[in-house]
Amino acid sequence: MNAQPVAAITHVLFDLDGLLIDTETCYAKAYQMVAKQFGKQYTHELKVRVMGLSPKVGFEVIIKELELPITVEEFTRLGNEYFNHIVKDVELMSGAERLVRHLYDHNIPLAIASGATSDAFAIKTAKFEHFFSKNNFFKHLVIGGDDPLIARGKPFPDIFIEAMNRFDPIPETHNVLVFEDSLMGVKAALAANMPCVWVPDPVFDGSEGNATLVLKSLLDFRPEVFGLPPFESSDN
């Protein structure tokens, strides 16, 4: 899909789960294992509904939809037990490292805006601790799950506005490009008046959300479309 016309990009924000690191697959497996304990099925349709939501809200939706006889706290404990085992084998998404390194090498300020909690972020990124460390490639990490300055989760724009405001100097919203994999994240970026590249989970067809650009993979991203330095021919 062709990108909509946007101003030249000076700063970039990345979601984490399902965008830079393949944790959505891990979550789906963990939630299916919880549901299976109670004779239920965690379907693709339900996965679509909870993608991008805060963990608490997502668990509430799953429990209600599947009529599980457990509390959010119990679902959290069970889900985390399964997830923490599965996530040890997590991998970076295709094209993630190439894109981040390219933008960093060309002095584009980068940050992560994730709805995870700090503990969950640490567990998910442990295998790639150097890559995700603050002040390595990323100027800052906004971990919205337990950040007191993030009052509302996606689809509200709070996390992207806060991530933008932590750059020094603070850019204009239209100069900040957001990369997302969830529909809720796309809505949050657009609500923040920021252009958004959507790399949707295969459960989406990419026709929703009015993202600025929809791609099948980060490997398909062409920085020059947004006024960013192009990849060298050897990087393609």
Coordinates of C-alpha atoms in Angstrom, one line a residue:
M1 CA 0.0 0.0 0.0
N2 CA 1.3 3.4 -0.9
A3 CA 2.2 5.8 1.9
Q4 CA 0.0 8.9 2.5
P5 CA 1.9 12.2 2.1
V6 CA 3.6 13.2 5.4
A7 CA 6.1 15.7 6.6
A8 CA 9.8 14.7 6.8
I9 CA 10.4 12.4 9.7
T10 CA 13.0 13.4 12.3
H11 CA 12.2 10.9 15.2
V12 CA 10.9 7.3 15.4
L13 CA 8.9 5.4 18.0
F14 CA 8.7 1.6 18.1
D15 CA 6.2 -0.6 19.7
L16 CA 7.8 -3.8 21.1
D17 CA 5.6 -6.9 21.1
G18 CA 5.0 -8.3 17.7
L19 CA 6.8 -5.5 16.0
L20 CA 10.5 -5.7 17.1
I21 CA 10.3 -9.0 18.9
D22 CA 8.1 -12.0 18.2
T23 CA 6.3 -12.2 21.5
E24 CA 2.8 -12.2 20.1
T25 CA 3.3 -15.8 19.1
C26 CA 4.5 -16.6 22.7
Y27 CA 1.5 -14.8 24.2
A28 CA -0.9 -16.7 21.9
K29 CA 0.6 -20.1 23.0
A30 CA 0.5 -19.1 26.7
Y31 CA -3.1 -17.9 26.6
Q32 CA -4.2 -21.0 24.7
M33 CA -2.6 -23.2 27.4
V34 CA -4.5 -21.3 30.1
A35 CA -7.8 -21.6 28.1
K36 CA -7.2 -25.3 27.5
Q37 CA -7.0 -25.9 31.3
F38 CA -10.7 -25.0 31.4
G39 CA -11.7 -26.8 28.2
K40 CA -11.8 -23.6 26.2
Q41 CA -10.2 -22.3 22.9
Y42 CA -8.2 -19.1 22.5
T43 CA -9.3 -18.2 19.0
H44 CA -7.8 -16.0 16.4
E45 CA -10.9 -13.8 16.6
L46 CA -10.3 -13.3 20.4
K47 CA -6.6 -12.7 19.7
V48 CA -7.5 -9.8 17.4
R49 CA -9.7 -8.3 20.0
V50 CA -7.0 -8.2 22.7
M51 CA -4.0 -7.3 20.7
G52 CA -2.6 -3.9 21.8
L53 CA -4.7 -3.7 24.9
S54 CA -3.1 -3.4 28.4
P55 CA -2.6 -6.9 30.0
K56 CA -5.3 -6.2 32.6
V57 CA -8.0 -5.1 30.1
G58 CA -7.0 -7.9 27.7
F59 CA -7.3 -10.6 30.4
E60 CA -10.7 -9.2 31.4
V61 CA -11.9 -9.6 27.8
I62 CA -10.6 -13.2 27.5
I63 CA -12.1 -14.2 30.9
K64 CA -15.5 -12.8 30.0
E65 CA -15.5 -14.1 26.4
L66 CA -14.5 -17.6 27.4
E67 CA -16.4 -17.6 30.7
L68 CA -13.4 -18.7 32.6
P69 CA -13.9 -19.4 36.3
I70 CA -10.9 -17.4 37.4
T71 CA -9.9 -13.8 38.3
V72 CA -7.7 -11.5 36.4
E73 CA -5.0 -12.1 39.0
E74 CA -5.3 -15.9 38.5
F75 CA -5.2 -15.6 34.7
T76 CA -2.1 -13.3 35.0
R77 CA -0.3 -15.9 37.2
L78 CA -1.1 -18.8 34.9
G79 CA -0.4 -16.9 31.8
N80 CA 3.0 -15.6 33.1
E81 CA 4.0 -19.1 34.1
Y82 CA 3.5 -20.4 30.6
F83 CA 4.8 -17.3 28.9
N84 CA 8.0 -17.0 30.9
H85 CA 9.0 -20.5 29.8
I86 CA 8.0 -20.1 26.1
V87 CA 9.6 -16.6 25.7
K88 CA 13.1 -17.9 26.4
D89 CA 13.2 -19.0 22.7
V90 CA 11.8 -15.7 21.3
E91 CA 13.4 -14.1 18.2
L92 CA 13.6 -10.6 16.8
M93 CA 11.1 -9.9 14.0
S94 CA 12.4 -10.0 10.5
G95 CA 14.0 -6.7 9.5
A96 CA 13.9 -5.2 13.1
E97 CA 17.6 -5.1 13.8
R98 CA 18.5 -3.9 10.3
L99 CA 16.0 -1.0 10.5
V100 CA 17.0 0.1 14.1
R101 CA 20.7 -0.1 13.4
H102 CA 20.2 1.9 10.1
L103 CA 18.3 4.7 11.7
Y104 CA 20.6 4.8 14.7
D105 CA 23.7 5.0 12.4
H106 CA 22.1 8.0 10.6
N107 CA 21.5 9.8 13.9
I108 CA 17.7 9.5 14.0
P109 CA 16.5 9.6 17.6
L110 CA 14.7 6.4 18.5
A111 CA 12.6 5.3 21.5
I112 CA 10.4 2.4 22.5
A113 CA 6.8 2.9 23.6
S114 CA 5.5 -0.4 25.0
G115 CA 2.4 -1.1 27.0
A116 CA 4.3 -3.9 28.9
T117 CA 5.2 -3.7 32.6
S118 CA 8.8 -3.2 33.6
D119 CA 9.1 -6.8 34.8
A120 CA 7.5 -8.2 31.6
F121 CA 9.8 -6.0 29.5
A122 CA 12.9 -7.3 31.2
I123 CA 11.8 -10.9 30.7
K124 CA 10.9 -10.5 27.1
T125 CA 14.1 -8.7 26.1
A126 CA 16.5 -10.7 28.3
K127 CA 17.8 -12.7 25.3
F128 CA 18.6 -9.4 23.5
E129 CA 19.5 -7.2 26.5
H130 CA 22.2 -5.3 24.7
F131 CA 20.0 -4.4 21.8
F132 CA 17.1 -3.1 24.0
S133 CA 19.2 -1.3 26.6
K134 CA 18.5 2.3 27.2
N135 CA 21.0 4.7 25.6
N136 CA 22.3 2.0 23.3
F137 CA 20.1 2.3 20.2
F138 CA 17.2 3.9 22.0
K139 CA 17.2 7.3 23.6
H140 CA 14.6 6.1 26.1
L141 CA 12.1 3.3 26.9
V142 CA 8.6 4.2 27.8
I143 CA 7.1 1.2 29.6
G144 CA 3.5 2.1 29.9
G145 CA 2.3 -0.9 32.0
D146 CA 3.5 0.6 35.2
D147 CA 4.6 4.2 34.3
P148 CA 2.6 6.6 36.5
L149 CA 2.7 9.2 33.7
I150 CA 0.8 6.9 31.3
A151 CA -2.8 7.3 32.5
R152 CA -4.5 5.4 29.7
G153 CA -3.3 2.6 27.5
K154 CA -3.7 2.2 23.7
P155 CA -5.9 3.1 21.8
F156 CA -5.4 6.4 23.7
P157 CA -2.4 8.4 22.6
D158 CA -0.9 8.9 26.0
I159 CA 2.1 6.6 25.6
F160 CA 3.2 8.1 22.3
I161 CA 2.8 11.7 23.5
E162 CA 4.9 10.9 26.6
A163 CA 7.5 9.2 24.5
M164 CA 7.7 12.2 22.2
N165 CA 8.0 14.6 25.1
R166 CA 11.0 12.8 26.5
F167 CA 13.1 13.7 23.4
D168 CA 15.3 16.7 23.8
P169 CA 14.4 18.9 22.1
I170 CA 10.8 17.9 21.7
P171 CA 9.8 17.4 18.1
E172 CA 6.5 18.2 16.5
T173 CA 4.0 15.3 16.3
H174 CA 3.9 15.2 12.5
N175 CA 7.7 14.7 12.5
V176 CA 7.5 11.5 14.7
L177 CA 6.9 8.2 12.9
V178 CA 5.4 5.3 14.9
F179 CA 5.8 1.7 14.0
E180 CA 3.1 -0.6 15.3
D181 CA 1.7 -4.1 14.8
S182 CA -1.6 -3.8 16.6
L183 CA -4.8 -2.0 15.5
M184 CA -5.0 -0.4 18.9
G185 CA -1.5 0.9 18.5
V186 CA -2.3 2.4 15.1
K187 CA -5.4 4.2 16.6
A188 CA -3.2 5.5 19.4
A189 CA -0.6 6.8 17.0
L190 CA -3.2 8.5 14.8
A191 CA -4.9 10.0 17.9
A192 CA -1.5 11.5 18.8
N193 CA -1.4 13.1 15.2
M194 CA 1.6 11.0 14.3
P195 CA 2.1 9.1 11.0
C196 CA 2.1 5.4 11.5
V197 CA 3.5 2.4 9.7
W198 CA 1.5 -0.7 10.5
V199 CA 3.0 -4.1 10.2
P200 CA 0.0 -6.1 11.2
D201 CA -0.2 -9.6 12.6
P202 CA -1.4 -12.0 9.9
V203 CA -4.8 -12.1 11.6
F204 CA -5.4 -8.7 10.2
D205 CA -5.7 -7.9 6.5
G206 CA -4.4 -4.3 6.9
S207 CA -7.5 -2.7 5.5
E208 CA -8.6 -1.2 8.9
G209 CA -7.2 1.6 11.0
N210 CA -6.2 4.2 8.3
A211 CA -2.5 3.7 8.9
T212 CA -0.2 5.9 6.9
L213 CA 1.5 2.8 5.4
V214 CA 0.8 -0.9 5.8
L215 CA 3.6 -3.4 5.3
K216 CA 3.8 -7.2 5.5
S217 CA 7.2 -7.0 7.1
L218 CA 9.8 -4.4 8.3
L219 CA 11.9 -5.8 5.5
D220 CA 9.6 -4.0 3.1
F221 CA 10.1 -0.5 4.7
R222 CA 11.8 2.1 2.5
P223 CA 13.0 5.0 4.7
E224 CA 13.2 7.5 1.9
V225 CA 9.4 7.4 1.6
F226 CA 9.4 9.4 4.8
G227 CA 12.4 11.6 4.1
L228 CA 14.7 9.3 6.0
P229 CA 18.1 8.2 4.7
P230 CA 17.7 5.2 2.4
F231 CA 19.3 1.9 3.0
E232 CA 22.6 1.3 1.3
S233 CA 22.4 -1.2 -1.5
S234 CA 24.3 -3.7 0.5
D235 CA 21.6 -3.6 3.2
N236 CA 18.8 -4.5 0.9

